[in-house]
Amino acid sequence: MKTLTKAATTGLLFGVGGVYLALVGLLEMMQARPIVFGAVNLGQAVLALLALACGAVAARDAGPAFARAGAGLLGGLLAGALMALLQVIVATVPLQGMFIAASPALRNMLAFGFAPGPGALAMLLGGGIGGLAGAVLAVSVPSLRRAIVAGAAAVVIAGVFQELIQLMIQYEGIIGWIRDFVYTWQGLRPQGAVAIFVIAGGTSLVLSHRSSAGHVPSPDQRRRRRFISAGVALLVLVLMPLLAGAYIGEVLMLVGLYILMGMGLNLEVGLAGLLDLGFVAFFAVGAYTTALLMSGSSIGLLHLSYWEAMPIAVLVSILGGVLFGLPVLGVRGDYLAVATLGLGEIVRIVVLSDFAAPLLGGPQGVLDIPKPSIGSFELGSPVKLFYLTLVCAGVAAFIAWRLENSRLGRAWEALRDDEDVAQALGVNLIRSKLLAYGLGAAFAGLGGSIFATMLGSVYPSSFQLLISINVLALIIVGGMGSLPGVVLGAIALIGLPELLREFGEYRYLFYGAALIVMMRWKPEGLWPSEVRSRELHAAAGEAEPVAAMEPG
Amino acid sequence: MAEASLLLCRRLTRRFGGIAALTDLDLEVASGAIHSIIGPNGAGKTTVFNCITQNLSPTSGEVWFRSDRIDGLTPDRVAAAGISRTYQNIRLFRNITAIENLLVGMHLHVHSHWWGAVLGTPHTKREEARAHAEALKLLHFIDLAGRGDLLARNLAYGEQRRLEIGRALATRPKLLLLDEPTAGMNPHETSRMMAFIQRVRAEFDITILLIEHQMRVVMGMSDRVTVLDHGAKIAEGTPPEVQGDPAVIEAYLGVKSAAPTAARDHAASLLGAAASER
Ligand SMILES: Nc1ncnc2c1ncn2[C@@H]1O[C@H](COP(=O)(O)OP(=O)(O)O)[C@@H](O)[C@H]1O
Ligand SMILES: [Mg+2]
């Protein structure tokens, strides 16, 4: 009975989710992105994914195999029924006055091209089959399941990002031959999709077979593997703009800036537990300081070079961070979020005000900021600036990593867990908190400084609250207090939406969904911060037997 | 115990709104002693600790430690002066490891700056290595060797209690305040904890002010006992002196002095039994 209710509610929930995606217009838009040219598009893939996930979730904890299959089937059928109902309603009732997306094209898609009646039946059937398949997949051998998921994911990536990938492999010879086998100019060929599925799935199978045949990897090995994969990812990051050109360079540049800011906010929120919604203020301080020091326009102050302006901008940002921290020293928890929100807005409004206009340029901003140059080599393009950002992010990561493992970092972590106790142990709250704000601000200011020289101009409208929220969101998704998490979070929340540009208006829908999913299933983030082993760190090898002399 | 007093509270008072949690308390803790504060729930024992460590500021009254007045300081300055405490409900830093908890406790005695850590200066490395060695020693003392890399929240209850004491010791206090260290323990665990506390005093050569709810527990090991009820001191002295005090028996049983003799006998036997238990 409980299984039944759960399957039914799951089905209804997923159905409602599908209806929602359809009515906001996302499904129809996804339909325009082919995965396999002429065969499968992103919209259909998402529908299939919904049905599969619905079946898998409905079947979870449902007991014996047949019960699970039944639960998956029921969930899928119900979800399909809702979608079918939507299709029939769209066909019969003129809904478009209310929902602009409820178009004949949507109906056509939801009916798989059939008339309303047979279309509804097809959707119902499709939902049922998908749910059943999801349930079966959920109970199947883990290695097989992983292989299928890996294969499907590879096909989706190869299809959705076909333009980018094709751009990267414009070569003759063997690479050209492979390209022509896998892709046409418009997209993935069916034969290419099959090949990719087989290769990715097969690789996954081989890997999981190898790891299950051998011994279980020790934590040390796992760590090493993790860091090797991180190194490979970094290498790809470095080479990517060279291979993929300016557009990717711009996207990566943006990702790099967010990584830089993420490292800074991570000190505040991730380590010291000081929730900060006004973080964009430091970014603005860095950008404006750089702009004023470098600008060739009439409000430019000193016409410094970038290498002179940047350190000053960072110092001013630190000062800004400390001044920002002072009024909120005694504020805790939720109140802190609200107070910092206010402070961040104040900075933007001050910049916009008539009072500061003669100095900061008001809404017109500061123009004519030169690019940095090394000797006669000018870092003019976004790709070149991306490398500057990458170097800065590397330095920032190093500093953050060293701080994390220091006396100050421990004091921050203590503060995060219990402020009163930390103070009772001798931690100076004022000093530690101001250092967190100041050092966090330094990273954001550095980001702002690069931002200013990249755009060549700064305007108050560039420093919206949304930037603060983006940075916070990427830390949460990546994993609070985790440096690799910052990188992953920035790629997932900043890079990915940038690559899927046509869905730009749905960006925050995606954010919301990503945050909810993360909080529900993986609250510790994509790459959680690791527990440092310090006791056995020094005395490695001499693994002391645990003296389990525990009273009770 | 003719030594000079280490801690002196004078007419210490703390009110919460209209409620007086503590009224005109005079308390003198002799150097090197194990001094216990007992009293029923809500008597104001924890409030005494909060007022000493300045987690709460006293409404009125004075707190002297050695020859300095410490009321009005911030808690971190009190810690630096040499007072450290544990909490009735364990308050570890739950999301960091056991050894990191100890290292936070050493905060006052690790002399390095954040920029030294960023640059990796030899001085910082030396300080870290020294702190690490000291933390290992402490970990061994609190019987947690081999468990140091576990997150504090994953330790067993008794381990958490000892870790909290270890963390307090890491600040190198002259006066250690323990708030009901045996709360939630069975009699066997309780007697082990009491033995451990005596070991702490011997090894670290410090003064201990101990709060206990069950008075029999501390009778055997206290040099001096102060009894609180309704925020005021109702008795003070050596354990035998306090045990015989009618006001104490009354406070513990919540009966008027005209109470049936059976109850009095029961209370007396309770106290007496504790004395013979040592
Ligand atoms: N922070 C506080 N706010 C309000 N009342 C408090 C606070 N702390 C303690 N009290 C009150 O003060 C009295 C003494 O509490 P406490 O010192 O915790 O007693 P004990 O530790 O002896 O059990 C109780 O009546 C309690 O309700
Ligand atoms: Mg108490």
mmCIF file of C-alpha atoms in Angstrom, chain A residues 389-521:
data_model
loop_
_atom_site.group_PDB
_atom_site.id
_atom_site.type_symbol
_atom_site.label_atom_id
_atom_site.label_comp_id
_atom_site.label_asym_id
_atom_site.label_seq_id
_atom_site.Cartn_x
_atom_site.Cartn_y
_atom_site.Cartn_z
ATOM 1 C CA THR A 389 42.689 34.930 -14.856
ATOM 2 C CA LEU A 390 43.831 31.334 -14.701
ATOM 3 C CA VAL A 391 47.164 32.348 -13.182
ATOM 4 C CA CYS A 392 45.410 34.616 -10.661
ATOM 5 C CA ALA A 393 42.947 31.855 -9.794
ATOM 6 C CA GLY A 394 45.865 29.485 -9.298
ATOM 7 C CA VAL A 395 47.573 31.898 -6.940
ATOM 8 C CA ALA A 396 44.286 32.490 -5.128
ATOM 9 C CA ALA A 397 43.731 28.749 -4.778
ATOM 10 C CA PHE A 398 47.208 28.333 -3.361
ATOM 11 C CA ILE A 399 46.658 31.096 -0.822
ATOM 12 C CA ALA A 400 43.257 29.731 0.137
ATOM 13 C CA TRP A 401 44.709 26.259 0.532
ATOM 14 C CA ARG A 402 47.535 27.473 2.750
ATOM 15 C CA LEU A 403 45.134 29.552 4.846
ATOM 16 C CA GLU A 404 42.781 26.618 5.247
ATOM 17 C CA ASN A 405 45.510 24.586 6.914
ATOM 18 C CA SER A 406 46.752 27.348 9.183
ATOM 19 C CA ARG A 407 46.028 28.638 12.630
ATOM 20 C CA LEU A 408 43.701 31.220 11.124
ATOM 21 C CA GLY A 409 41.899 28.624 9.018
ATOM 22 C CA ARG A 410 41.267 26.480 12.082
ATOM 23 C CA ALA A 411 39.994 29.488 13.969
ATOM 24 C CA TRP A 412 37.602 30.185 11.089
ATOM 25 C CA GLU A 413 36.323 26.638 11.125
ATOM 26 C CA ALA A 414 35.822 26.859 14.860
ATOM 27 C CA LEU A 415 33.937 30.105 14.379
ATOM 28 C CA ARG A 416 31.714 28.451 11.810
ATOM 29 C CA ASP A 417 30.798 25.623 14.162
ATOM 30 C CA ASP A 418 30.355 27.571 17.417
ATOM 31 C CA GLU A 419 31.304 31.193 17.729
ATOM 32 C CA ASP A 420 30.933 31.399 21.524
ATOM 33 C CA VAL A 421 33.069 28.370 22.194
ATOM 34 C CA ALA A 422 35.754 29.576 19.805
ATOM 35 C CA GLN A 423 35.882 32.838 21.677
ATOM 36 C CA ALA A 424 36.028 31.082 25.019
ATOM 37 C CA LEU A 425 39.110 29.244 23.742
ATOM 38 C CA GLY A 426 40.906 32.477 23.047
ATOM 39 C CA VAL A 427 39.967 33.198 19.427
ATOM 40 C CA ASN A 428 39.687 36.922 18.876
ATOM 41 C CA LEU A 429 36.373 37.206 17.048
ATOM 42 C CA ILE A 430 36.871 40.710 15.733
ATOM 43 C CA ARG A 431 40.257 39.961 14.261
ATOM 44 C CA SER A 432 39.280 36.628 12.727
ATOM 45 C CA LYS A 433 36.084 37.934 11.200
ATOM 46 C CA LEU A 434 37.688 41.048 9.761
ATOM 47 C CA LEU A 435 40.457 38.912 8.281
ATOM 48 C CA ALA A 436 37.835 36.699 6.668
ATOM 49 C CA TYR A 437 36.069 39.690 5.157
ATOM 50 C CA GLY A 438 39.319 41.365 4.143
ATOM 51 C CA LEU A 439 40.968 38.336 2.529
ATOM 52 C CA GLY A 440 37.733 37.272 0.868
ATOM 53 C CA ALA A 441 37.402 40.767 -0.518
ATOM 54 C CA ALA A 442 40.967 40.638 -1.855
ATOM 55 C CA PHE A 443 40.067 37.787 -4.202
ATOM 56 C CA ALA A 444 36.874 39.468 -5.351
ATOM 57 C CA GLY A 445 38.768 42.725 -5.869
ATOM 58 C CA LEU A 446 41.330 40.934 -8.006
ATOM 59 C CA GLY A 447 38.471 39.512 -10.063
ATOM 60 C CA GLY A 448 36.949 42.955 -10.398
ATOM 61 C CA SER A 449 40.262 44.363 -11.502
ATOM 62 C CA ILE A 450 40.553 41.842 -14.339
ATOM 63 C CA PHE A 451 36.909 42.415 -15.187
ATOM 64 C CA ALA A 452 37.489 46.157 -15.589
ATOM 65 C CA THR A 453 40.427 45.797 -17.915
ATOM 66 C CA MET A 454 38.708 43.058 -19.881
ATOM 67 C CA LEU A 455 35.654 45.192 -20.668
ATOM 68 C CA GLY A 456 37.590 48.433 -20.973
ATOM 69 C CA SER A 457 34.824 50.201 -19.075
ATOM 70 C CA VAL A 458 32.856 49.794 -15.853
ATOM 71 C CA TYR A 459 29.255 50.735 -15.130
ATOM 72 C CA PRO A 460 27.334 50.536 -11.888
ATOM 73 C CA SER A 461 24.785 48.301 -13.586
ATOM 74 C CA SER A 462 27.403 45.540 -13.888
ATOM 75 C CA PHE A 463 27.403 44.988 -10.143
ATOM 76 C CA GLN A 464 24.025 43.505 -9.418
ATOM 77 C CA LEU A 465 22.949 41.420 -6.471
ATOM 78 C CA LEU A 466 22.723 38.493 -8.873
ATOM 79 C CA ILE A 467 26.507 38.231 -8.939
ATOM 80 C CA SER A 468 26.587 37.689 -5.182
ATOM 81 C CA ILE A 469 23.878 35.075 -5.508
ATOM 82 C CA ASN A 470 25.702 33.334 -8.355
ATOM 83 C CA VAL A 471 28.892 33.091 -6.344
ATOM 84 C CA LEU A 472 27.060 31.781 -3.299
ATOM 85 C CA ALA A 473 25.168 29.264 -5.413
ATOM 86 C CA LEU A 474 28.322 27.929 -7.025
ATOM 87 C CA ILE A 475 29.912 27.403 -3.631
ATOM 88 C CA ILE A 476 26.873 25.543 -2.377
ATOM 89 C CA VAL A 477 26.652 23.352 -5.461
ATOM 90 C CA GLY A 478 30.391 22.719 -5.515
ATOM 91 C CA GLY A 479 30.666 21.930 -1.819
ATOM 92 C CA MET A 480 31.035 24.346 1.080
ATOM 93 C CA GLY A 481 34.633 24.910 2.041
ATOM 94 C CA SER A 482 36.034 22.824 -0.815
ATOM 95 C CA LEU A 483 38.461 24.393 -3.297
ATOM 96 C CA PRO A 484 37.926 21.866 -6.113
ATOM 97 C CA GLY A 485 34.232 22.351 -5.400
ATOM 98 C CA VAL A 486 34.547 26.016 -6.303
ATOM 99 C CA VAL A 487 35.974 25.086 -9.706
ATOM 100 C CA LEU A 488 33.320 22.451 -10.353
ATOM 101 C CA GLY A 489 30.554 24.753 -9.173
ATOM 102 C CA ALA A 490 31.729 27.558 -11.443
ATOM 103 C CA ILE A 491 31.864 25.233 -14.441
ATOM 104 C CA ALA A 492 28.426 23.793 -13.719
ATOM 105 C CA LEU A 493 26.603 27.011 -12.860
ATOM 106 C CA ILE A 494 28.435 29.601 -14.959
ATOM 107 C CA GLY A 495 30.078 27.753 -17.843
ATOM 108 C CA LEU A 496 27.317 25.328 -18.736
ATOM 109 C CA PRO A 497 24.466 27.873 -18.958
ATOM 110 C CA GLU A 498 26.744 30.088 -21.029
ATOM 111 C CA LEU A 499 27.277 27.286 -23.524
ATOM 112 C CA LEU A 500 23.547 26.613 -23.741
ATOM 113 C CA ARG A 501 22.894 30.211 -24.592
ATOM 114 C CA GLU A 502 19.492 29.936 -26.156
ATOM 115 C CA PHE A 503 18.155 28.797 -22.776
ATOM 116 C CA GLY A 504 19.471 31.983 -21.176
ATOM 117 C CA GLU A 505 16.067 33.092 -19.965
ATOM 118 C CA TYR A 506 15.674 29.826 -18.089
ATOM 119 C CA ARG A 507 19.021 30.179 -16.371
ATOM 120 C CA TYR A 508 17.579 30.824 -12.950
ATOM 121 C CA LEU A 509 15.061 28.076 -13.335
ATOM 122 C CA PHE A 510 18.048 25.808 -13.844
ATOM 123 C CA TYR A 511 19.795 27.313 -10.812
ATOM 124 C CA GLY A 512 16.763 26.784 -8.632
ATOM 125 C CA ALA A 513 16.368 23.216 -9.797
ATOM 126 C CA ALA A 514 20.080 22.522 -9.362
ATOM 127 C CA LEU A 515 20.070 23.935 -5.832
ATOM 128 C CA ILE A 516 16.991 21.994 -4.789
ATOM 129 C CA VAL A 517 18.331 18.769 -6.258
ATOM 130 C CA MET A 518 21.678 19.300 -4.545
ATOM 131 C CA MET A 519 20.120 20.084 -1.169
ATOM 132 C CA ARG A 520 17.865 17.065 -1.440
ATOM 133 C CA TRP A 521 20.334 14.452 -2.624
#
